[in-house]
PDB file of C-alpha atoms in Angstrom:
ATOM      1  CA  GLY A 182      37.362  57.699  35.982  1.00 82.00           C
ATOM      2  CA  VAL A 183      34.860  55.122  36.338  1.00 90.00           C
ATOM      3  CA  LEU A 184      36.497  53.111  33.563  1.00 92.00           C
ATOM      4  CA  LEU A 185      39.679  53.396  34.990  1.00 93.00           C
ATOM      5  CA  TYR A 186      38.473  52.427  38.433  1.00 93.00           C
ATOM      6  CA  ASN A 187      36.643  49.321  36.931  1.00 94.00           C
ATOM      7  CA  HIS A 188      39.835  48.481  35.042  1.00 94.00           C
ATOM      8  CA  LEU A 189      41.866  48.574  38.201  1.00 94.00           C
ATOM      9  CA  GLN A 190      39.384  46.553  40.030  1.00 94.00           C
ATOM     10  CA  GLN A 191      39.791  43.844  37.380  1.00 95.00           C
ATOM     11  CA  LYS A 192      43.535  43.757  37.687  1.00 95.00           C
ATOM     12  CA  VAL A 193      43.014  43.588  41.538  1.00 95.00           C
ATOM     13  CA  ARG A 194      40.809  40.358  40.896  1.00 95.00           C
ATOM     14  CA  ASN A 195      43.266  38.904  38.551  1.00 96.00           C
ATOM     15  CA  ALA A 196      46.066  39.282  41.137  1.00 95.00           C
ATOM     16  CA  GLU A 197      44.010  37.723  44.085  1.00 95.00           C
ATOM     17  CA  ALA A 198      43.264  34.767  41.546  1.00 95.00           C
ATOM     18  CA  LEU A 199      46.844  34.381  40.757  1.00 96.00           C
ATOM     19  CA  ALA A 200      47.893  34.362  44.269  1.00 95.00           C
ATOM     20  CA  GLN A 201      45.166  31.842  45.408  1.00 96.00           C
ATOM     21  CA  LYS A 202      46.416  29.724  42.478  1.00 95.00           C
ATOM     22  CA  TYR A 203      49.954  29.842  43.854  1.00 95.00           C
ATOM     23  CA  LYS A 204      48.827  29.125  47.230  1.00 96.00           C
ATOM     24  CA  GLN A 205      46.828  25.977  46.130  1.00 95.00           C
ATOM     25  CA  GLN A 206      49.889  24.781  44.270  1.00 95.00           C
ATOM     26  CA  GLN A 207      52.061  25.204  47.308  1.00 95.00           C
ATOM     27  CA  GLU A 208      49.529  23.302  49.477  1.00 95.00           C
ATOM     28  CA  ALA A 209      49.574  20.494  46.993  1.00 94.00           C
ATOM     29  CA  LEU A 210      53.678  20.356  46.804  1.00 95.00           C
ATOM     30  CA  SER A 211      53.413  20.118  50.604  1.00 94.00           C
ATOM     31  CA  ALA A 212      51.054  17.322  50.655  1.00 94.00           C
ATOM     32  CA  GLN A 213      53.328  15.580  48.155  1.00 94.00           C
ATOM     33  CA  LEU A 214      56.408  16.133  50.462  1.00 95.00           C
ATOM     34  CA  GLN A 215      54.443  14.652  53.418  1.00 94.00           C
ATOM     35  CA  VAL A 216      53.778  11.506  51.437  1.00 95.00           C
ATOM     36  CA  VAL A 217      57.641  11.230  50.608  1.00 95.00           C
ATOM     37  CA  TYR A 218      58.126  11.529  54.249  1.00 94.00           C
ATOM     38  CA  GLU A 219      55.627   8.772  55.090  1.00 95.00           C
ATOM     39  CA  HIS A 220      57.166   6.642  52.437  1.00 94.00           C
ATOM     40  CA  ARG A 221      60.594   6.914  53.752  1.00 92.00           C
ATOM     41  CA  SER A 222      59.399   6.344  57.380  1.00 93.00           C
ATOM     42  CA  ARG A 223      57.525   3.016  55.989  1.00 93.00           C
ATOM     43  CA  LEU A 224      61.028   1.994  54.277  1.00 94.00           C
ATOM     44  CA  GLU A 225      62.880   2.168  57.434  1.00 91.00           C
ATOM     45  CA  ARG A 226      60.334   0.248  59.545  1.00 90.00           C
ATOM     46  CA  SER A 227      60.359  -2.441  56.707  1.00 89.00           C
ATOM     47  CA  LEU A 228      64.262  -2.327  56.886  1.00 84.00           C
ATOM     48  CA  GLN A 229      64.160  -3.029  60.662  1.00 81.00           C
ATOM     49  CA  LYS A 230      61.689  -5.807  60.131  1.00 80.00           C
ATOM     50  CA  GLU A 231      63.653  -7.614  57.502  1.00 78.00           C
ATOM     51  CA  ARG A 232      66.731  -7.314  59.688  1.00 72.00           C
ATOM     52  CA  GLY A 233      64.778  -9.474  62.270  1.00 75.00           C
ATOM     53  CA  GLU A 234      63.567 -11.896  59.669  1.00 79.00           C
ATOM     54  CA  HIS A 235      66.817 -12.645  57.951  1.00 69.00           C
ATOM     55  CA  LYS A 236      69.092 -13.043  60.860  1.00 73.00           C
ATOM     56  CA  LYS A 237      69.441 -16.656  59.624  1.00 72.00           C
ATOM     57  CA  THR A 238      72.749 -16.123  57.878  1.00 75.00           C
ATOM     58  CA  LYS A 239      75.166 -13.535  57.991  1.00 74.00           C
ATOM     59  CA  GLU A 240      75.873 -13.389  54.409  1.00 79.00           C
ATOM     60  CA  ASP A 241      72.130 -12.946  53.517  1.00 74.00           C
ATOM     61  CA  PHE A 242      71.923 -10.254  56.101  1.00 71.00           C
ATOM     62  CA  LEU A 243      74.790  -8.384  54.833  1.00 80.00           C
ATOM     63  CA  VAL A 244      73.524  -8.645  51.355  1.00 81.00           C
ATOM     64  CA  TYR A 245      70.173  -7.531  52.470  1.00 81.00           C
ATOM     65  CA  LYS A 246      71.701  -4.653  54.261  1.00 84.00           C
ATOM     66  CA  LEU A 247      73.528  -3.576  51.534  1.00 89.00           C
ATOM     67  CA  GLU A 248      70.787  -3.598  49.074  1.00 91.00           C
ATOM     68  CA  ALA A 249      68.389  -1.940  51.668  1.00 93.00           C
ATOM     69  CA  GLN A 250      71.021   0.713  52.303  1.00 91.00           C
ATOM     70  CA  GLU A 251      71.596   1.461  48.712  1.00 93.00           C
ATOM     71  CA  ALA A 252      67.767   1.740  48.273  1.00 94.00           C
ATOM     72  CA  LEU A 253      67.588   3.836  51.274  1.00 93.00           C
ATOM     73  CA  ASN A 254      70.214   6.176  50.030  1.00 95.00           C
ATOM     74  CA  LYS A 255      68.504   6.477  46.733  1.00 93.00           C
ATOM     75  CA  GLU A 256      65.365   7.106  48.256  1.00 93.00           C
ATOM     76  CA  LYS A 257      67.062   9.792  50.537  1.00 94.00           C
ATOM     77  CA  GLN A 258      68.883  11.307  47.537  1.00 93.00           C
ATOM     78  CA  ASP A 259      65.476  11.488  45.699  1.00 93.00           C
ATOM     79  CA  SER A 260      63.747  13.010  48.707  1.00 93.00           C
ATOM     80  CA  MET A 261      66.388  15.735  49.029  1.00 93.00           C
ATOM     81  CA  ASN A 262      66.321  16.462  45.195  1.00 94.00           C
ATOM     82  CA  ARG A 263      62.521  16.580  45.552  1.00 93.00           C
ATOM     83  CA  TYR A 264      62.739  18.706  48.746  1.00 94.00           C
ATOM     84  CA  GLY A 265      65.360  20.879  46.929  1.00 93.00           C
ATOM     85  CA  ALA A 266      63.077  21.432  44.147  1.00 94.00           C
ATOM     86  CA  LEU A 267      60.224  22.172  46.429  1.00 93.00           C
ATOM     87  CA  SER A 268      62.220  24.574  48.298  1.00 93.00           C
ATOM     88  CA  SER A 269      63.251  26.587  45.083  1.00 94.00           C
ATOM     89  CA  GLN A 270      59.724  26.595  44.081  1.00 94.00           C
ATOM     90  CA  HIS A 271      58.340  27.744  47.525  1.00 94.00           C
ATOM     91  CA  LYS A 272      61.012  30.656  47.094  1.00 95.00           C
ATOM     92  CA  ILE A 273      59.703  31.603  43.581  1.00 95.00           C
ATOM     93  CA  LEU A 274      56.163  31.536  44.869  1.00 95.00           C
ATOM     94  CA  LYS A 275      57.197  33.493  47.750  1.00 96.00           C
ATOM     95  CA  ASN A 276      58.725  35.937  45.769  1.00 96.00           C
ATOM     96  CA  GLN A 277      55.914  36.270  43.369  1.00 96.00           C
ATOM     97  CA  HIS A 278      53.546  36.676  46.231  1.00 95.00           C
ATOM     98  CA  ASP A 279      55.672  39.680  47.516  1.00 96.00           C
ATOM     99  CA  ASP A 280      55.471  41.167  43.814  1.00 96.00           C
ATOM    100  CA  VAL A 281      51.641  40.527  43.873  1.00 96.00           C
ATOM    101  CA  LYS A 282      51.268  42.318  47.306  1.00 96.00           C
ATOM    102  CA  LYS A 283      53.480  45.100  46.059  1.00 96.00           C
ATOM    103  CA  GLN A 284      51.288  45.521  43.079  1.00 95.00           C
ATOM    104  CA  LEU A 285      48.232  45.444  45.280  1.00 96.00           C
ATOM    105  CA  LEU A 286      49.507  48.006  47.337  1.00 95.00           C
ATOM    106  CA  ASP A 287      50.511  50.190  44.547  1.00 96.00           C
ATOM    107  CA  LEU A 288      46.912  49.746  43.113  1.00 97.00           C
ATOM    108  CA  GLN A 289      45.238  50.627  46.309  1.00 96.00           C
ATOM    109  CA  LEU A 290      47.265  53.891  46.440  1.00 96.00           C
ATOM    110  CA  GLN A 291      46.140  54.762  42.907  1.00 96.00           C
ATOM    111  CA  HIS A 292      42.604  53.885  43.821  1.00 96.00           C
ATOM    112  CA  ASN A 293      42.683  56.323  46.602  1.00 97.00           C
ATOM    113  CA  SER A 294      44.360  58.951  44.268  1.00 96.00           C
ATOM    114  CA  LEU A 295      41.714  58.409  41.792  1.00 96.00           C
ATOM    115  CA  LYS A 296      38.849  58.526  44.504  1.00 96.00           C
ATOM    116  CA  LEU A 297      40.260  61.864  45.656  1.00 96.00           C
ATOM    117  CA  GLU A 298      40.395  63.325  42.222  1.00 95.00           C
ATOM    118  CA  HIS A 299      36.852  62.081  41.487  1.00 96.00           C
ATOM    119  CA  ARG A 300      35.577  63.627  44.486  1.00 96.00           C
ATOM    120  CA  LYS A 301      37.362  67.218  43.663  1.00 96.00           C
ATOM    121  CA  SER A 302      35.847  66.711  40.217  1.00 95.00           C
ATOM    122  CA  LEU A 303      32.213  66.155  41.830  1.00 95.00           C
ATOM    123  CA  GLU A 304      32.902  69.252  44.041  1.00 96.00           C
ATOM    124  CA  SER A 305      34.042  71.257  41.269  1.00 96.00           C
ATOM    125  CA  HIS A 306      30.965  70.121  39.089  1.00 95.00           C
ATOM    126  CA  GLY A 307      28.534  70.933  41.864  1.00 96.00           C
ATOM    127  CA  GLN A 308      29.908  74.463  41.957  1.00 96.00           C
ATOM    128  CA  LYS A 309      29.781  74.943  38.237  1.00 96.00           C
ATOM    129  CA  LEU A 310      26.193  73.766  38.395  1.00 96.00           C
ATOM    130  CA  ALA A 311      25.186  75.838  41.276  1.00 96.00           C
ATOM    131  CA  GLN A 312      26.851  78.867  39.497  1.00 96.00           C
ATOM    132  CA  LEU A 313      25.051  77.915  36.179  1.00 96.00           C
ATOM    133  CA  GLN A 314      21.800  77.501  38.245  1.00 96.00           C
ATOM    134  CA  GLN A 315      21.982  81.020  39.923  1.00 96.00           C
ATOM    135  CA  GLU A 316      23.062  82.576  36.475  1.00 96.00           C
ATOM    136  CA  LYS A 317      19.932  80.912  34.800  1.00 96.00           C
ATOM    137  CA  ASP A 318      17.763  81.902  37.736  1.00 96.00           C
ATOM    138  CA  SER A 319      18.833  85.641  37.386  1.00 96.00           C
ATOM    139  CA  GLU A 320      18.327  85.544  33.809  1.00 95.00           C
ATOM    140  CA  VAL A 321      14.800  84.194  34.246  1.00 96.00           C
ATOM    141  CA  THR A 322      14.108  87.041  36.595  1.00 96.00           C
ATOM    142  CA  ASN A 323      15.458  89.609  34.232  1.00 96.00           C
ATOM    143  CA  LEU A 324      13.247  87.888  31.287  1.00 97.00           C
ATOM    144  CA  GLN A 325      10.294  88.195  33.754  1.00 96.00           C
ATOM    145  CA  ASP A 326      11.001  91.712  34.517  1.00 96.00           C
ATOM    146  CA  THR A 327      11.276  92.513  30.720  1.00 96.00           C
ATOM    147  CA  VAL A 328       8.144  90.651  29.957  1.00 97.00           C
ATOM    148  CA  PHE A 329       6.354  92.535  32.635  1.00 97.00           C
ATOM    149  CA  LYS A 330       7.578  95.923  31.365  1.00 96.00           C
ATOM    150  CA  LEU A 331       6.621  95.139  27.937  1.00 97.00           C
ATOM    151  CA  ARG A 332       3.163  94.126  28.917  1.00 96.00           C
ATOM    152  CA  GLU A 333       2.941  97.390  30.720  1.00 96.00           C
ATOM    153  CA  GLU A 334       4.177  99.238  27.609  1.00 95.00           C
ATOM    154  CA  SER A 335       1.570  97.155  25.482  1.00 96.00           C
ATOM    155  CA  LYS A 336      -1.262  98.337  27.776  1.00 96.00           C
ATOM    156  CA  LEU A 337      -0.124 101.961  27.241  1.00 96.00           C
ATOM    157  CA  LEU A 338       0.190 101.613  23.628  1.00 96.00           C
ATOM    158  CA  ARG A 339      -3.223 100.062  23.595  1.00 95.00           C
ATOM    159  CA  LYS A 340      -4.615 102.670  25.555  1.00 96.00           C
ATOM    160  CA  ALA A 341      -2.949 105.494  23.332  1.00 96.00           C
ATOM    161  CA  HIS A 342      -4.156 103.603  20.181  1.00 96.00           C
ATOM    162  CA  LEU A 343      -7.765 103.616  21.500  1.00 95.00           C
ATOM    163  CA  GLU A 344      -7.487 107.445  22.349  1.00 95.00           C
ATOM    164  CA  VAL A 345      -6.133 108.264  18.696  1.00 96.00           C
ATOM    165  CA  HIS A 346      -8.825 105.971  17.224  1.00 96.00           C
ATOM    166  CA  SER A 347     -11.704 108.023  19.318  1.00 95.00           C
ATOM    167  CA  GLN A 348     -10.014 111.296  18.232  1.00 95.00           C
ATOM    168  CA  LEU A 349      -9.815 110.089  14.573  1.00 95.00           C
ATOM    169  CA  LEU A 350     -13.622 109.043  14.873  1.00 96.00           C
ATOM    170  CA  ASN A 351     -14.446 112.589  16.391  1.00 95.00           C
ATOM    171  CA  ALA A 352     -12.531 114.268  13.617  1.00 96.00           C
ATOM    172  CA  GLN A 353     -14.348 112.369  11.052  1.00 94.00           C
ATOM    173  CA  ALA A 354     -17.919 113.297  12.505  1.00 95.00           C
ATOM    174  CA  GLN A 355     -16.628 116.921  12.650  1.00 94.00           C
ATOM    175  CA  MET A 356     -15.599 116.867   9.106  1.00 95.00           C
ATOM    176  CA  GLU A 357     -19.006 115.378   8.244  1.00 94.00           C
ATOM    177  CA  GLU A 358     -20.579 118.201   9.990  1.00 93.00           C
ATOM    178  CA  PHE A 359     -18.306 120.701   8.260  1.00 93.00           C
ATOM    179  CA  ARG A 360     -19.284 119.059   4.716  1.00 92.00           C
ATOM    180  CA  GLN A 361     -23.006 119.081   5.677  1.00 92.00           C
ATOM    181  CA  LEU A 362     -22.782 122.850   6.624  1.00 91.00           C
ATOM    182  CA  LYS A 363     -20.953 123.654   3.505  1.00 90.00           C
ATOM    183  CA  GLU A 364     -23.399 122.059   1.267  1.00 89.00           C
ATOM    184  CA  ALA A 365     -26.173 123.695   3.255  1.00 89.00           C
ATOM    185  CA  LEU A 366     -24.489 127.260   2.925  1.00 88.00           C
ATOM    186  CA  GLN A 367     -23.799 126.517  -0.816  1.00 85.00           C
ATOM    187  CA  LYS A 368     -27.490 125.912  -1.620  1.00 84.00           C
ATOM    188  CA  MET A 369     -28.654 129.293   0.120  1.00 80.00           C
ATOM    189  CA  PRO A 370     -29.080 131.909  -2.728  1.00 73.00           C
ATOM    190  CA  GLY A 371     -28.569 134.967  -0.594  1.00 65.00           C
ATOM    191  CA  LEU A 372     -25.344 133.903   0.508  1.00 54.00           C
ATOM    192  CA  ARG A 373     -23.937 132.875  -2.827  1.00 49.00           C
TER     193      ARG A 373
END
């Protein structure tokens, strides 16, 4: 679960980095478009200035106007083409951003599900551990009772052993007395 959690976090970081990269590209393209508009504005001002300066001859003015109009049309066409390309790219980036957001949401849902599973697993392990601890404590108590009973039995057996040993010594002493008495009787001639 931890490994999967770390893997999912890495995927989320990668998705965020990708979204940041696309955002930077979009900002760069917006700056380029601004430059194009400023350039166009400068061209229009330059055109008006040229009209004022070249009113000397109508022919030159018409030639210049024609050339300037062609240049302006070309610039407009280029600008429109660039704008169309930027607009298409913006749509692509927006779609990719939406996909990344959807993936992030899915990952968050998956992460929440894994967190819930992890918590349930921890609770289950805790219950099992408590049960095992209880069984162990019970077993230890039973073993302690058994050891106590065995010690008591050992004491009784030692006591019985001492009594038997004492009786054996008494029996040996009586046997010795009987032997000595028998020998004494055998030595008496009248009795023989």
